[in-house]
mmCIF file of C-alpha atoms in Angstrom:
data_model
loop_
_atom_site.group_PDB
_atom_site.id
_atom_site.type_symbol
_atom_site.label_atom_id
_atom_site.label_comp_id
_atom_site.label_asym_id
_atom_site.label_seq_id
_atom_site.Cartn_x
_atom_site.Cartn_y
_atom_site.Cartn_z
ATOM 1 C CA THR A 283 32.510 -14.386 -47.970
ATOM 2 C CA GLY A 284 32.965 -11.314 -45.722
ATOM 3 C CA VAL A 285 28.925 -11.180 -45.110
ATOM 4 C CA LEU A 286 27.777 -11.366 -41.006
ATOM 5 C CA ARG A 287 24.337 -13.126 -40.472
ATOM 6 C CA TYR A 288 22.293 -12.704 -37.398
ATOM 7 C CA ARG A 289 21.898 -16.395 -35.911
ATOM 8 C CA GLY A 290 19.615 -15.732 -34.065
ATOM 9 C CA GLU A 291 19.040 -15.826 -29.984
ATOM 10 C CA ASN A 292 22.220 -17.706 -27.874
ATOM 11 C CA GLY A 293 22.150 -19.455 -24.622
ATOM 12 C CA ARG A 294 19.068 -20.465 -23.039
ATOM 13 C CA PRO A 295 15.976 -19.898 -24.619
ATOM 14 C CA ARG A 296 13.796 -17.221 -22.146
ATOM 15 C CA VAL A 297 11.574 -19.263 -20.170
ATOM 16 C CA LEU A 298 8.657 -16.426 -20.401
ATOM 17 C CA GLY A 299 7.010 -16.253 -23.860
ATOM 18 C CA GLY A 300 5.085 -12.668 -25.520
ATOM 19 C CA LYS A 301 1.178 -14.892 -24.041
ATOM 20 C CA GLU A 302 2.868 -15.450 -19.996
ATOM 21 C CA LYS A 303 4.896 -11.810 -20.068
ATOM 22 C CA LYS A 304 1.658 -9.854 -21.331
ATOM 23 C CA ALA A 305 -0.202 -11.886 -18.764
ATOM 24 C CA ILE A 306 2.119 -10.708 -15.978
ATOM 25 C CA GLY A 307 1.529 -7.161 -16.796
ATOM 26 C CA GLN A 308 -1.982 -7.100 -17.023
ATOM 27 C CA TYR A 309 -1.711 -9.425 -13.416
ATOM 28 C CA ILE A 310 -0.300 -6.254 -12.167
ATOM 29 C CA ARG A 311 -2.183 -3.499 -13.783
ATOM 30 C CA TYR A 312 -5.196 -5.215 -12.487
ATOM 31 C CA ASN A 313 -3.929 -5.350 -8.940
ATOM 32 C CA ASN A 314 -0.815 -3.794 -8.318
ATOM 33 C CA GLU A 315 -0.511 -5.495 -4.415
ATOM 34 C CA ILE A 316 -0.092 -9.020 -6.278
ATOM 35 C CA THR A 317 2.708 -10.707 -5.127
ATOM 36 C CA LEU A 318 5.254 -12.680 -7.045
ATOM 37 C CA ASN A 319 3.830 -15.863 -5.586
ATOM 38 C CA GLU A 320 0.385 -15.542 -6.257
ATOM 39 C CA ILE A 321 1.675 -14.236 -9.718
ATOM 40 C CA LYS A 322 3.329 -18.006 -10.629
ATOM 41 C CA GLU A 323 0.312 -19.396 -8.862
ATOM 42 C CA LYS A 324 -1.643 -17.717 -11.727
ATOM 43 C CA LEU A 325 1.286 -18.994 -14.628
ATOM 44 C CA SER A 326 0.929 -22.056 -13.528
ATOM 45 C CA LYS A 327 -2.855 -22.527 -13.618
ATOM 46 C CA MET A 328 -4.038 -20.230 -16.649
ATOM 47 C CA HIS A 329 -0.250 -21.072 -18.542
ATOM 48 C CA HIS A 330 0.484 -24.260 -17.245
ATOM 49 C CA LYS A 331 4.318 -22.302 -17.187
ATOM 50 C CA SER A 332 6.241 -22.911 -13.690
ATOM 51 C CA VAL A 333 8.205 -20.239 -13.526
ATOM 52 C CA SER A 334 10.238 -18.713 -10.482
ATOM 53 C CA THR A 335 9.670 -16.256 -8.905
ATOM 54 C CA SER A 336 13.375 -14.427 -9.737
ATOM 55 C CA THR A 337 12.111 -15.058 -13.064
ATOM 56 C CA ILE A 338 9.052 -13.183 -13.122
ATOM 57 C CA SER A 339 10.968 -9.868 -11.109
ATOM 58 C CA ARG A 340 13.370 -9.825 -13.566
ATOM 59 C CA HIS A 341 11.005 -9.687 -16.345
ATOM 60 C CA LEU A 342 9.098 -7.117 -14.187
ATOM 61 C CA HIS A 343 12.189 -5.196 -13.466
ATOM 62 C CA GLU A 344 13.400 -5.037 -17.538
ATOM 63 C CA TYR A 345 9.700 -3.942 -18.230
ATOM 64 C CA GLY A 346 10.168 -0.982 -15.791
ATOM 65 C CA ASP A 347 8.224 -2.025 -13.115
ATOM 66 C CA LYS A 348 9.095 -1.504 -9.384
ATOM 67 C CA ASN A 349 8.215 -3.539 -5.966
ATOM 68 C CA VAL A 350 8.366 -0.415 -3.540
ATOM 69 C CA LEU A 351 6.253 0.546 0.105
ATOM 70 C CA PRO A 352 4.103 3.299 -0.758
ATOM 71 C CA GLN A 353 4.078 6.430 1.487
ATOM 72 C CA SER A 354 1.924 6.993 3.398
ATOM 73 C CA THR A 355 -0.641 9.815 3.294
ATOM 74 C CA GLN A 356 -1.084 13.092 4.804
ATOM 75 C CA MET A 357 -4.285 12.640 7.600
ATOM 76 C CA LEU A 358 -5.227 16.531 7.294
ATOM 77 C CA THR A 359 -5.579 18.737 4.400
ATOM 78 C CA SER A 360 -3.492 22.352 4.448
ATOM 79 C CA ASP A 361 -7.068 24.006 5.138
ATOM 80 C CA GLU A 362 -7.867 21.554 7.782
ATOM 81 C CA LYS A 363 -4.782 22.461 9.507
ATOM 82 C CA GLN A 364 -5.421 26.096 9.185
ATOM 83 C CA GLN A 365 -8.575 25.263 10.741
ATOM 84 C CA ARG A 366 -6.884 23.915 13.547
ATOM 85 C CA VAL A 367 -4.853 26.490 14.699
ATOM 86 C CA GLN A 368 -7.907 29.086 14.274
ATOM 87 C CA TRP A 369 -9.620 27.677 16.755
ATOM 88 C CA ALA A 370 -6.094 27.282 18.775
ATOM 89 C CA LYS A 371 -5.543 30.950 18.891
ATOM 90 C CA LYS A 372 -8.968 31.570 19.326
ATOM 91 C CA HIS A 373 -9.395 29.447 22.548
ATOM 92 C CA ILE A 374 -5.931 30.112 23.969
ATOM 93 C CA ASN A 375 -7.413 31.829 26.646
ATOM 94 C CA ASP A 376 -9.808 29.286 27.990
ATOM 95 C CA ASP A 377 -9.786 27.676 31.029
ATOM 96 C CA PHE A 378 -9.157 23.590 30.292
ATOM 97 C CA ASN A 379 -9.117 22.443 33.582
ATOM 98 C CA THR A 380 -12.488 21.075 33.670
ATOM 99 C CA THR A 381 -12.455 20.336 29.603
ATOM 100 C CA ILE A 382 -12.282 16.726 28.364
ATOM 101 C CA PHE A 383 -10.431 15.759 24.628
ATOM 102 C CA THR A 384 -11.161 12.858 22.800
ATOM 103 C CA ASP A 385 -9.081 10.539 20.765
ATOM 104 C CA GLU A 386 -9.234 7.373 18.312
ATOM 105 C CA SER A 387 -6.800 5.528 16.556
ATOM 106 C CA SER A 388 -7.153 2.361 14.211
ATOM 107 C CA PHE A 389 -4.228 -0.084 13.938
ATOM 108 C CA GLN A 390 -4.209 -2.407 11.242
ATOM 109 C CA LEU A 391 -4.168 -6.132 12.394
ATOM 110 C CA PHE A 392 -2.585 -8.187 8.742
ATOM 111 C CA ARG A 393 -0.663 -7.470 6.097
ATOM 112 C CA LYS A 394 0.183 -3.546 7.592
ATOM 113 C CA THR A 395 3.572 -3.057 4.782
ATOM 114 C CA VAL A 396 1.809 -4.136 1.483
ATOM 115 C CA ARG A 397 4.043 -3.560 -1.476
ATOM 116 C CA ARG A 398 3.247 -2.425 -4.990
ATOM 117 C CA TRP A 399 4.024 -2.778 -8.147
ATOM 118 C CA THR A 400 4.488 0.846 -10.040
ATOM 119 C CA LYS A 401 6.716 2.234 -12.873
ATOM 120 C CA ASN A 402 6.347 5.760 -10.807
ATOM 121 C CA PRO A 403 7.732 4.780 -7.309
ATOM 122 C CA ASN A 404 7.392 8.775 -6.298
ATOM 123 C CA GLN A 405 4.098 9.017 -6.805
ATOM 124 C CA GLU A 406 2.785 5.821 -4.591
ATOM 125 C CA PHE A 407 0.464 7.129 -1.547
ATOM 126 C CA LYS A 408 -1.327 4.161 0.160
ATOM 127 C CA CYS A 409 -4.931 4.696 0.552
ATOM 128 C CA SER A 410 -6.590 1.952 3.455
ATOM 129 C CA PRO A 411 -9.955 0.536 2.593
ATOM 130 C CA LYS A 412 -12.137 0.693 5.195
ATOM 131 C CA ASN A 413 -13.193 -3.272 5.616
ATOM 132 C CA ARG A 414 -9.543 -3.807 6.509
ATOM 133 C CA GLN A 415 -9.307 -6.259 10.425
ATOM 134 C CA LYS A 416 -7.940 -3.275 12.816
ATOM 135 C CA VAL A 417 -7.939 -2.558 16.523
ATOM 136 C CA HIS A 418 -9.370 0.568 16.685
ATOM 137 C CA VAL A 419 -8.063 2.493 20.308
ATOM 138 C CA TRP A 420 -10.305 5.756 21.544
ATOM 139 C CA ASP A 421 -8.832 7.080 25.039
ATOM 140 C CA VAL A 422 -10.101 10.604 27.059
ATOM 141 C CA ILE A 423 -7.592 12.641 28.149
ATOM 142 C CA SER A 424 -7.686 16.064 29.920
ATOM 143 C CA VAL A 425 -5.114 18.324 31.855
ATOM 144 C CA LYS A 426 -4.867 15.507 34.747
ATOM 145 C CA GLY A 427 -3.767 13.155 31.976
ATOM 146 C CA ILE A 428 -5.182 10.064 30.820
ATOM 147 C CA LEU A 429 -8.599 9.462 32.125
ATOM 148 C CA THR A 430 -9.518 6.090 30.475
ATOM 149 C CA CYS A 431 -8.926 3.944 27.208
ATOM 150 C CA HIS A 432 -10.682 1.912 25.313
ATOM 151 C CA THR A 433 -10.060 -0.769 22.521
ATOM 152 C CA PHE A 434 -13.059 -2.283 20.321
ATOM 153 C CA ARG A 435 -12.889 -4.158 16.486
ATOM 154 C CA CYS A 436 -16.507 -3.366 15.579
ATOM 155 C CA ASN A 437 -16.671 -0.357 13.128
ATOM 156 C CA LEU A 438 -19.067 2.344 14.913
ATOM 157 C CA ASP A 439 -22.138 3.772 12.827
ATOM 158 C CA GLY A 440 -23.053 7.102 13.929
ATOM 159 C CA PRO A 441 -26.509 8.286 14.014
#
């Protein structure tokens, strides 16, 4: 009769329905560091759906979500940097032969490269929580070199 009608979807039906798609969106909004395997387990428990991680990944990419490694943020603000430059200029002629400097650094032990789901990869920055397991290194240096270096795991509490 010359009339074309849409007969529905061709091919295999989609594994993810509306409820599962909505749940995946809620999972990454609640915890954007969730892994594909964790999403898979949640779908299995909550919705009784067996879905592959590649299906979940494909769904997230279709909706504009990307799994990225956040950029590290700079530790010092521009004001703090300026204050350090001023301090250095003020003390440029000081005799540092009898001065020691201390420095400390912390190294996270587990899951250091945490990836996140985001629609804006260039706006993802890493903020590390204080309660992660770490090793701390504290050293003392002078003009003569490193005087001592200590490693410890406990958190130091100031007065």
